mmCIF file of C-alpha atoms and ligand atoms in Angstrom:
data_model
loop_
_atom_site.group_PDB
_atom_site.id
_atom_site.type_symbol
_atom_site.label_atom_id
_atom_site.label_comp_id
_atom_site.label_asym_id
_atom_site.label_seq_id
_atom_site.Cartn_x
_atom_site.Cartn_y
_atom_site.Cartn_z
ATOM 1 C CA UNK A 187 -74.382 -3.461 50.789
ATOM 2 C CA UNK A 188 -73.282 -0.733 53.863
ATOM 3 C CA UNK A 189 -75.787 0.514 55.640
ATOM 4 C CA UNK A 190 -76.584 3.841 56.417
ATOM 5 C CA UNK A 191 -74.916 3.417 59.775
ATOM 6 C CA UNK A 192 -71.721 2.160 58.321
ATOM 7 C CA UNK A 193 -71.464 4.497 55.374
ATOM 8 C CA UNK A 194 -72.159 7.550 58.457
ATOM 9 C CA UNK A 195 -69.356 6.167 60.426
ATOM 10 C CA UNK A 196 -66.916 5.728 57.457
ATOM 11 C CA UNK A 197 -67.728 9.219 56.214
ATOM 12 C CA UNK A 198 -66.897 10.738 60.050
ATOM 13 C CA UNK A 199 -63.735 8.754 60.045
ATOM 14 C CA UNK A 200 -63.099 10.039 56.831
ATOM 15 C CA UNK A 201 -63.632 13.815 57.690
ATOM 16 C CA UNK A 202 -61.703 13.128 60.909
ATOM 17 C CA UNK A 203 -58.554 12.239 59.342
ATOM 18 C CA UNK A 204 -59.254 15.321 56.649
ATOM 19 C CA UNK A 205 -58.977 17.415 60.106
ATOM 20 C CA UNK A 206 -56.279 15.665 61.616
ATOM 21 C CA UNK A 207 -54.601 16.354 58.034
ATOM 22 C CA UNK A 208 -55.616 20.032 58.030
ATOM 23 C CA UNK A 209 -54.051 20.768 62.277
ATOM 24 C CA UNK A 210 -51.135 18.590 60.638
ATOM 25 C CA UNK A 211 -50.185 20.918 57.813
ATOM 26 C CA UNK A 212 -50.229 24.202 59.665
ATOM 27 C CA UNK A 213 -47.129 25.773 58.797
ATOM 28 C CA UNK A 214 -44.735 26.382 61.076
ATOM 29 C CA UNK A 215 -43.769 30.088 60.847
ATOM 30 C CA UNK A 216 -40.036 29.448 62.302
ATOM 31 C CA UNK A 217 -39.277 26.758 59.093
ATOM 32 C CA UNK A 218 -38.126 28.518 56.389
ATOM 33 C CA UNK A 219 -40.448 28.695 53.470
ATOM 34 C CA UNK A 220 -40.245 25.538 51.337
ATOM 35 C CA UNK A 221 -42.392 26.001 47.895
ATOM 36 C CA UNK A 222 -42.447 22.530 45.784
ATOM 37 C CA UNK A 223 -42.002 23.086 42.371
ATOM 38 C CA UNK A 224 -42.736 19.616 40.325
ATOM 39 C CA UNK A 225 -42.092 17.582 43.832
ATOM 40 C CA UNK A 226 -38.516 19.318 44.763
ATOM 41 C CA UNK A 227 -38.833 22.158 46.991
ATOM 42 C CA UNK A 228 -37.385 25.247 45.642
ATOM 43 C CA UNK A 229 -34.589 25.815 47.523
ATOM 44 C CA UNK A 230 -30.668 26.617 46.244
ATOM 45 C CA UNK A 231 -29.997 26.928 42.642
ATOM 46 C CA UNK A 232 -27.328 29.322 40.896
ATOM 47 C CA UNK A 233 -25.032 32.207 43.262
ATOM 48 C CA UNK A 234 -22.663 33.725 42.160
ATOM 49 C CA UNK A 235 -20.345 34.738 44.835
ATOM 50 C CA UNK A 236 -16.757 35.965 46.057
ATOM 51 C CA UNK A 237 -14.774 33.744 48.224
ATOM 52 C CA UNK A 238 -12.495 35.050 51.099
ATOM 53 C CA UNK A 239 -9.405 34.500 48.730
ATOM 54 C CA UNK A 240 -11.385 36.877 46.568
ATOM 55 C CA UNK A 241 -12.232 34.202 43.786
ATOM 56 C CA UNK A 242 -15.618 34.384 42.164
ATOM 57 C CA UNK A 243 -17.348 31.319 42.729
ATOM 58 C CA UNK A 244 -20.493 29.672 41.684
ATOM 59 C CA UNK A 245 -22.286 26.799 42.351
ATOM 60 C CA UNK A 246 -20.708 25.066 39.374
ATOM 61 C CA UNK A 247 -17.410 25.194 41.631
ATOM 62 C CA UNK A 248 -19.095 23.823 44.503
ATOM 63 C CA UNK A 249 -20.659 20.388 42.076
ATOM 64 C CA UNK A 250 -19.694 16.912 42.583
ATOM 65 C CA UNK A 251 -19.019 17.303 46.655
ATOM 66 C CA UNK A 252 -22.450 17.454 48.853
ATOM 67 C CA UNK A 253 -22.631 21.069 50.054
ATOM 68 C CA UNK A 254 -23.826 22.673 53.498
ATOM 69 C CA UNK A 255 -24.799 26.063 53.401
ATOM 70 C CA UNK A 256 -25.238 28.094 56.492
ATOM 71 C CA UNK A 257 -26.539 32.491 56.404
ATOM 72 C CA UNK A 258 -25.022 35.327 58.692
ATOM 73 C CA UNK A 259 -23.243 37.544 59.706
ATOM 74 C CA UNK A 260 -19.783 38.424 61.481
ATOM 75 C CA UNK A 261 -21.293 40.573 63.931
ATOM 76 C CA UNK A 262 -24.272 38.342 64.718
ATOM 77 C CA UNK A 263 -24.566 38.300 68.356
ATOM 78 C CA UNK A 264 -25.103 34.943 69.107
ATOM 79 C CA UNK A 265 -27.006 33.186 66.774
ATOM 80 C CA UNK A 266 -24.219 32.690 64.276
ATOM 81 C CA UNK A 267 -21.737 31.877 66.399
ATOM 82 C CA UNK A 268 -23.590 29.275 67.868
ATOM 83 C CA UNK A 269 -24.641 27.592 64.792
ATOM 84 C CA UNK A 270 -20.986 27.762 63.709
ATOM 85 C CA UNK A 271 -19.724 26.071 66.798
ATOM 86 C CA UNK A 272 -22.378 23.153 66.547
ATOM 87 C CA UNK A 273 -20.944 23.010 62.461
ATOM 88 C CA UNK A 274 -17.465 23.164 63.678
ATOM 89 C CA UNK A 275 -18.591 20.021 66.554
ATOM 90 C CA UNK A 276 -20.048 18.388 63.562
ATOM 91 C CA UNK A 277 -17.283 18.400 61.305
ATOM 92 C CA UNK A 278 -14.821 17.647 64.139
ATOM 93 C CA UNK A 279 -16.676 14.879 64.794
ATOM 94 C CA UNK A 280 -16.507 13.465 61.052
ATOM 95 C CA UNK A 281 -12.456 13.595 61.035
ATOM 96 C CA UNK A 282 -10.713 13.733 57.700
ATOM 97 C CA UNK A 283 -14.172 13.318 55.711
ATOM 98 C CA UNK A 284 -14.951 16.725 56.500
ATOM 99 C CA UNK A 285 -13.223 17.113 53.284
ATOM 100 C CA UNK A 286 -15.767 15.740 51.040
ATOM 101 C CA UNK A 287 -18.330 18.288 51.817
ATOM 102 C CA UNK A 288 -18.292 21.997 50.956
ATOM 103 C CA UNK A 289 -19.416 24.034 53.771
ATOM 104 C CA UNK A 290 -20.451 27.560 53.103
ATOM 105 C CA UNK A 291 -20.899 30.255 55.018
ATOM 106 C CA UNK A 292 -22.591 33.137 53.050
ATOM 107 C CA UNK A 293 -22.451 36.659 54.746
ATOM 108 C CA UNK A 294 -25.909 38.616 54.963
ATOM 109 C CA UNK A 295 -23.896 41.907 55.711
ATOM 110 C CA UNK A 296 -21.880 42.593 52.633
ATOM 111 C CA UNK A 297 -21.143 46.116 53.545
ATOM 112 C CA UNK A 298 -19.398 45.279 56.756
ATOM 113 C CA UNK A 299 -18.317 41.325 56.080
ATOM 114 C CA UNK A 300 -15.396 42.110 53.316
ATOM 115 C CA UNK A 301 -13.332 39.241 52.517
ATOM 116 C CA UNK A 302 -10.858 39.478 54.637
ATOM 117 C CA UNK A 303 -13.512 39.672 57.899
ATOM 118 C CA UNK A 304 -15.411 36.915 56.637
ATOM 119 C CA UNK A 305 -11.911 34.802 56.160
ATOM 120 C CA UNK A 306 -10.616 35.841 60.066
ATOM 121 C CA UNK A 307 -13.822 34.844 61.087
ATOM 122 C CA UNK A 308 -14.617 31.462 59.653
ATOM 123 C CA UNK A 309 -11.249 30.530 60.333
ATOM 124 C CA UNK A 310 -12.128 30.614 63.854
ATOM 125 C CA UNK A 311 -14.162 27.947 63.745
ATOM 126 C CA UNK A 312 -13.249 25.173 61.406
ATOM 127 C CA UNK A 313 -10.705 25.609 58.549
ATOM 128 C CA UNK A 314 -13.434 23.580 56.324
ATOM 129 C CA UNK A 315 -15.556 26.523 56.020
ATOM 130 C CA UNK A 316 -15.701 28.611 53.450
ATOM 131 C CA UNK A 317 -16.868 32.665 53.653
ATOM 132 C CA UNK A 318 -18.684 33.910 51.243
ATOM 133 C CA UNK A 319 -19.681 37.409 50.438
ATOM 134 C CA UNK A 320 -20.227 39.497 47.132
ATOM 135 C CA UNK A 321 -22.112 42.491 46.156
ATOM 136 C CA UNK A 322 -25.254 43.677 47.755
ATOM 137 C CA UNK A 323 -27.399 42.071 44.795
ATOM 138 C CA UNK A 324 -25.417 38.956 44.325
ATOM 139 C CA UNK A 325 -26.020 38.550 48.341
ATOM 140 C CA UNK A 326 -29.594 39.522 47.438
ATOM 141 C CA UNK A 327 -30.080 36.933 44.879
ATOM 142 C CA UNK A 328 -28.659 34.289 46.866
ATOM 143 C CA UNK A 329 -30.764 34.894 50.215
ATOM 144 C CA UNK A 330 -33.446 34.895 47.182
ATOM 145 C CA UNK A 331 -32.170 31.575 46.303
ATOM 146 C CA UNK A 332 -31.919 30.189 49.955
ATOM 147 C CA UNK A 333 -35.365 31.488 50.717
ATOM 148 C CA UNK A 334 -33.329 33.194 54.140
ATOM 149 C CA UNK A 335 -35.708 36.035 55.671
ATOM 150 C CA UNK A 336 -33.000 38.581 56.635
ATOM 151 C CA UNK A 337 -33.826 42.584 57.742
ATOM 152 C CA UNK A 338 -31.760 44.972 58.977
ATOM 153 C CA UNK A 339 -32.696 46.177 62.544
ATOM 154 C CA UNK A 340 -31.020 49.853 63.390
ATOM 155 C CA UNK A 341 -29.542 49.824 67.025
ATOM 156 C CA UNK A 342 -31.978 52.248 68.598
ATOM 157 C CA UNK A 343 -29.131 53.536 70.754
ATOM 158 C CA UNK A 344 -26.781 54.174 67.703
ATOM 159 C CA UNK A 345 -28.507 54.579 64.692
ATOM 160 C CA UNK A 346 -25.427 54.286 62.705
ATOM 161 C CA UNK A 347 -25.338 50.684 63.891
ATOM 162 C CA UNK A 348 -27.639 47.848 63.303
ATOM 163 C CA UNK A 349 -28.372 44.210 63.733
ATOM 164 C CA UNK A 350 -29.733 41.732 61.108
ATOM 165 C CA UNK A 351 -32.754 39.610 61.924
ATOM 166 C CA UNK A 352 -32.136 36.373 59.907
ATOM 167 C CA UNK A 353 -33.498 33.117 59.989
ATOM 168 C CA UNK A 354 -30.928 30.020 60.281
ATOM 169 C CA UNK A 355 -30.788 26.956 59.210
ATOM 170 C CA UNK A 356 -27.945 24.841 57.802
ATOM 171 C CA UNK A 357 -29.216 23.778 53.756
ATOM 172 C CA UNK A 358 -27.744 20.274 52.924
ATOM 173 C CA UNK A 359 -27.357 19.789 49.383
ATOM 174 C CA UNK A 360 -26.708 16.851 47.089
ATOM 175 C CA UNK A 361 -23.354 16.534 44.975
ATOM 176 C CA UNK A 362 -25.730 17.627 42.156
ATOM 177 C CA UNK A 363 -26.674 21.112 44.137
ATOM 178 C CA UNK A 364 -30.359 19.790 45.047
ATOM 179 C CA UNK A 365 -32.013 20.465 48.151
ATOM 180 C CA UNK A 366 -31.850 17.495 50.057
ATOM 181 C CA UNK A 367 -33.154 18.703 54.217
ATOM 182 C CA UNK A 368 -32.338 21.679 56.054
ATOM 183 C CA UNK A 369 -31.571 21.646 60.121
ATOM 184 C CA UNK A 370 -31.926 24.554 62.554
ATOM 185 C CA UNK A 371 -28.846 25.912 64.159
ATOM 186 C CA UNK A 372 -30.298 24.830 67.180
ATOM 187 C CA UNK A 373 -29.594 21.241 66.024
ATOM 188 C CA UNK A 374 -27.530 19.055 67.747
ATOM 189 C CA UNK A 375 -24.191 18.452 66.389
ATOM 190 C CA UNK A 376 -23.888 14.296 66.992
ATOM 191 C CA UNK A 377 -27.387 14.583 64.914
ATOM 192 C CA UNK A 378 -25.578 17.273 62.100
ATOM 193 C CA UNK A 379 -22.378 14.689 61.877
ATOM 194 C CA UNK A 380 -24.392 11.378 61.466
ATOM 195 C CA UNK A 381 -26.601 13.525 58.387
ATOM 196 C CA UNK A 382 -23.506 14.811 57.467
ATOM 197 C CA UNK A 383 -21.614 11.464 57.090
ATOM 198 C CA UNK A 384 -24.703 9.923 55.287
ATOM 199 C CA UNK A 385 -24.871 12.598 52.824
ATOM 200 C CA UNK A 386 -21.296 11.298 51.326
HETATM 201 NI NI1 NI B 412 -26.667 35.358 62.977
#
């Protein structure tokens, strides 16, 4: 039979680790907001979309290929651009396999980022990514989707211009359209490849 002693010191451990658990689980308020639902986190599901060819296109169109799906804007300052270079490093860096994933770039600026931007723009980069845009709702449903914190910030110098605060993070999704991890933009882009490549 324990003793007192040992029962004590089990029963410290215990609420140690309980702590340790708790400092753990803080959430970190620059990760995007991942609820599980029935152990999958919630993010993705149905969009409904206009590609830069001006095709609708859903995430039916997109099933059967793992799918990388990346938020902003054309005029995004430096965030975007940066996260699209490290994409375009990426699938540089995977060759002629690029092909077998879909890589999306879905505009948070609707009213500025027409199709024809959006194309001019992505084609900069990497001819493997696709621009995405639609109307204001369908954007709205699909940040909704995404769980992608965007605001518009007016320019204080020009109010008739303005910036969009987003958060941005590159979504890889199965062939089925499932969440499978999410990386910053930040991210390196030997790490994006080798996730990339083991996604196929
Ligand atoms: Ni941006």
């Amino acid at each position: 039979m324990p003793s007192k002693l040992t029962v004590a010191l089990a029963l410290g451990l215990l609420a140690g680790i309980a702590t340790a658990y708790i400092a753990l689980s803080v959430p970190d308020p620059s990760a995007p907001q991942i609820t599980a639902t029935a152990g999958k986190p919630a993010i993705g599901g149905p969009f409904s979309l206009i590609n830069t060819a001006g095709q609708r296109r859903t995430e039916k169109d997109f099933a059967g290929k793992p799918m990388l799906v990346f938020f902003g804007f054309t005029n995004c300052p430096d965030v975007c651009p940066s996260g699209l270079q490290t994409l375009t490093v990426a699938l540089n860096e995977l060759g002629d396999k690029a092909n077998q994933i879909s890589t999306l770039f879905i505009t948070l600026d609707p009213d500025r980022d027409t199709a024809d931007t959006l194309s001019q723009y992505v084609k900069s980069f990497h001819p493997n990514i696709q621009g995405l845009t639609g109307t204001p709702d369908e954007i709205q449903s699909a940040i909704k989707a995404y769980r992608v914190y965007a605001v518009k910030v007016p320019d204080e110098k020009d109010p008739k211009r303005y910036n969009i605060d987003h958060s941005s993070f590159f979504y890889l999704m199965n062939a089925n359209g499932e969440y499978t991890k999410h990386f910053p933009h930040s991210t390196d882009a030997h790490v994006l490849a080798k996730a990339l490549a083991a996604a196929l």
